[in-house]
Amino acid sequence: MGRKAKLKQIRHSAQPSPQPKINFDPNEFVERLEKQGYQLDRIERCPEVTNHRVEPQM
């Protein structure tokens, strides 16, 4: 058997391992943030970024 045929046989004989199912709770992220001391009611957003391009001074 050639090398490629062996690799092909290995690929076909290998069973894909089942992925563990992750239980995702949509509120878990919010709860973690609140435990760290953040409050989503009072988010301080970054200031507006200016639209004009600043030319470098030489």
GROMACS .gro file of N, CA and C in nm:
model
  174
    1MET      N    1   0.084  -0.118   0.000
    1MET     CA    2   0.000   0.000   0.000
    1MET      C    3   0.089   0.124   0.000
    2GLY      N    4   0.050   0.222  -0.077
    2GLY     CA    5   0.127   0.345  -0.082
    2GLY      C    6   0.097   0.435   0.036
    3ARG      N    7   0.176   0.539   0.047
    3ARG     CA    8   0.162   0.631   0.161
    3ARG      C    9   0.028   0.702   0.158
    4LYS      N   10  -0.013   0.750   0.038
    4LYS     CA   11  -0.140   0.822   0.031
    4LYS      C   12  -0.258   0.730   0.058
    5ALA      N   13  -0.248   0.604   0.014
    5ALA     CA   14  -0.356   0.509   0.038
    5ALA      C   15  -0.368   0.480   0.187
    6LYS      N   16  -0.256   0.473   0.257
    6LYS     CA   17  -0.259   0.450   0.400
    6LYS      C   18  -0.323   0.568   0.473
    7LEU      N   19  -0.285   0.689   0.431
    7LEU     CA   20  -0.344   0.808   0.493
    7LEU      C   21  -0.494   0.814   0.468
    8LYS      N   22  -0.534   0.778   0.347
    8LYS     CA   23  -0.676   0.779   0.313
    8LYS      C   24  -0.752   0.678   0.398
    9GLN      N   25  -0.692   0.559   0.417
    9GLN     CA   26  -0.756   0.457   0.498
    9GLN      C   27  -0.766   0.502   0.644
   10ILE      N   28  -0.662   0.566   0.693
   10ILE     CA   29  -0.665   0.615   0.831
   10ILE      C   30  -0.773   0.720   0.849
   11ARG      N   31  -0.786   0.810   0.750
   11ARG     CA   32  -0.888   0.915   0.759
   11ARG      C   33  -1.028   0.856   0.758
   12HIS      N   34  -1.050   0.756   0.674
   12HIS     CA   35  -1.183   0.697   0.666
   12HIS      C   36  -1.215   0.611   0.787
   13SER      N   37  -1.113   0.548   0.846
   13SER     CA   38  -1.139   0.461   0.960
   13SER      C   39  -1.152   0.540   1.091
   14ALA      N   40  -1.095   0.660   1.093
   14ALA     CA   41  -1.099   0.740   1.216
   14ALA      C   42  -1.241   0.792   1.237
   15GLN      N   43  -1.292   0.768   1.357
   15GLN     CA   44  -1.424   0.818   1.392
   15GLN      C   45  -1.409   0.957   1.451
   16PRO      N   46  -1.487   1.053   1.404
   16PRO     CA   47  -1.478   1.187   1.464
   16PRO      C   48  -1.526   1.182   1.609
   17SER      N   49  -1.447   1.242   1.696
   17SER     CA   50  -1.484   1.240   1.838
   17SER      C   51  -1.603   1.333   1.859
   18PRO      N   52  -1.701   1.288   1.935
   18PRO     CA   53  -1.818   1.373   1.959
   18PRO      C   54  -1.780   1.496   2.040
   19GLN      N   55  -1.827   1.610   1.996
   19GLN     CA   56  -1.800   1.735   2.065
   19GLN      C   57  -1.887   1.743   2.190
   20PRO      N   58  -1.829   1.780   2.303
   20PRO     CA   59  -1.913   1.794   2.423
   20PRO      C   60  -2.009   1.911   2.405
   21LYS      N   61  -2.130   1.889   2.443
   21LYS     CA   62  -2.232   1.992   2.427
   21LYS      C   63  -2.215   2.096   2.537
   22ILE      N   64  -2.205   2.220   2.498
   22ILE     CA   65  -2.185   2.329   2.594
   22ILE      C   66  -2.321   2.392   2.622
   23ASN      N   67  -2.358   2.394   2.748
   23ASN     CA   68  -2.482   2.459   2.786
   23ASN      C   69  -2.454   2.608   2.797
   24PHE      N   70  -2.514   2.686   2.710
   24PHE     CA   71  -2.491   2.830   2.707
   24PHE      C   72  -2.609   2.901   2.769
   25ASP      N   73  -2.582   2.973   2.874
   25ASP     CA   74  -2.685   3.052   2.939
   25ASP      C   75  -2.664   3.198   2.899
   26PRO      N   76  -2.760   3.260   2.831
   26PRO     CA   77  -2.740   3.398   2.786
   26PRO      C   78  -2.722   3.498   2.899
   27ASN      N   79  -2.771   3.467   3.018
   27ASN     CA   80  -2.759   3.560   3.130
   27ASN      C   81  -2.628   3.542   3.206
   28GLU      N   82  -2.552   3.438   3.173
   28GLU     CA   83  -2.429   3.410   3.246
   28GLU      C   84  -2.327   3.522   3.228
   29PHE      N   85  -2.318   3.577   3.107
   29PHE     CA   86  -2.224   3.686   3.080
   29PHE      C   87  -2.256   3.807   3.165
   30VAL      N   88  -2.383   3.842   3.172
   30VAL     CA   89  -2.426   3.958   3.250
   30VAL      C   90  -2.399   3.935   3.398
   31GLU      N   91  -2.427   3.813   3.443
   31GLU     CA   92  -2.404   3.783   3.584
   31GLU      C   93  -2.257   3.792   3.620
   32ARG      N   94  -2.169   3.745   3.530
   32ARG     CA   95  -2.025   3.755   3.556
   32ARG      C   96  -1.981   3.900   3.565
   33LEU      N   97  -2.031   3.985   3.475
   33LEU     CA   98  -1.995   4.126   3.479
   33LEU      C   99  -2.041   4.191   3.608
   34GLU      N  100  -2.161   4.158   3.651
   34GLU     CA  101  -2.213   4.217   3.775
   34GLU      C  102  -2.133   4.171   3.896
   35LYS      N  103  -2.084   4.046   3.894
   35LYS     CA  104  -2.000   3.998   4.003
   35LYS      C  105  -1.867   4.071   4.007
   36GLN      N  106  -1.819   4.117   3.892
   36GLN     CA  107  -1.693   4.191   3.885
   36GLN      C  108  -1.711   4.337   3.921
   37GLY      N  109  -1.834   4.382   3.941
   37GLY     CA  110  -1.857   4.518   3.984
   37GLY      C  111  -1.907   4.612   3.875
   38TYR      N  112  -1.929   4.561   3.756
   38TYR     CA  113  -1.981   4.646   3.648
   38TYR      C  114  -2.132   4.647   3.652
   39GLN      N  115  -2.188   4.760   3.612
   39GLN     CA  116  -2.333   4.771   3.603
   39GLN      C  117  -2.366   4.809   3.460
   40LEU      N  118  -2.451   4.730   3.396
   40LEU     CA  119  -2.483   4.755   3.256
   40LEU      C  120  -2.575   4.875   3.240
   41ASP      N  121  -2.636   4.921   3.349
   41ASP     CA  122  -2.723   5.037   3.341
   41ASP      C  123  -2.641   5.165   3.321
   42ARG      N  124  -2.521   5.168   3.378
   42ARG     CA  125  -2.439   5.289   3.373
   42ARG      C  126  -2.310   5.262   3.296
   43ILE      N  127  -2.322   5.234   3.169
   43ILE     CA  128  -2.203   5.209   3.088
   43ILE      C  129  -2.145   5.343   3.044
   44GLU      N  130  -2.016   5.361   3.067
   44GLU     CA  131  -1.948   5.482   3.022
   44GLU      C  132  -1.890   5.454   2.884
   45ARG      N  133  -1.948   5.515   2.786
   45ARG     CA  134  -1.903   5.491   2.649
   45ARG      C  135  -1.786   5.582   2.617
   46CYS      N  136  -1.711   5.541   2.517
   46CYS     CA  137  -1.595   5.621   2.476
   46CYS      C  138  -1.643   5.748   2.406
   47PRO      N  139  -1.562   5.852   2.407
   47PRO     CA  140  -1.603   5.975   2.339
   47PRO      C  141  -1.608   5.954   2.188
   48GLU      N  142  -1.679   6.041   2.122
   48GLU     CA  143  -1.691   6.031   1.977
   48GLU      C  144  -1.556   6.051   1.910
   49VAL      N  145  -1.529   5.972   1.811
   49VAL     CA  146  -1.405   5.983   1.736
   49VAL      C  147  -1.426   6.087   1.626
   50THR      N  148  -1.329   6.174   1.612
   50THR     CA  149  -1.344   6.280   1.512
   50THR      C  150  -1.335   6.222   1.372
   51ASN      N  151  -1.403   6.286   1.277
   51ASN     CA  152  -1.405   6.238   1.139
   51ASN      C  153  -1.291   6.295   1.057
   52HIS      N  154  -1.232   6.406   1.100
   52HIS     CA  155  -1.126   6.465   1.020
   52HIS      C  156  -0.992   6.398   1.052
   53ARG      N  157  -0.907   6.394   0.953
   53ARG     CA  158  -0.778   6.327   0.968
   53ARG      C  159  -0.675   6.431   1.010
   54VAL      N  160  -0.601   6.401   1.112
   54VAL     CA  161  -0.498   6.491   1.162
   54VAL      C  162  -0.369   6.464   1.086
   55GLU      N  163  -0.315   6.568   1.025
   55GLU     CA  164  -0.191   6.553   0.950
   55GLU      C  165  -0.073   6.560   1.046
   56PRO      N  166   0.027   6.474   1.029
   56PRO     CA  167   0.142   6.477   1.119
   56PRO      C  168   0.224   6.603   1.098
   57GLN      N  169   0.279   6.656   1.206
   57GLN     CA  170   0.362   6.776   1.197
   57GLN      C  171   0.508   6.735   1.187
   58MET      N  172   0.581   6.804   1.100
   58MET     CA  173   0.723   6.770   1.084
   58MET      C  174   0.809   6.885   1.126
   0.00000   0.00000   0.00000
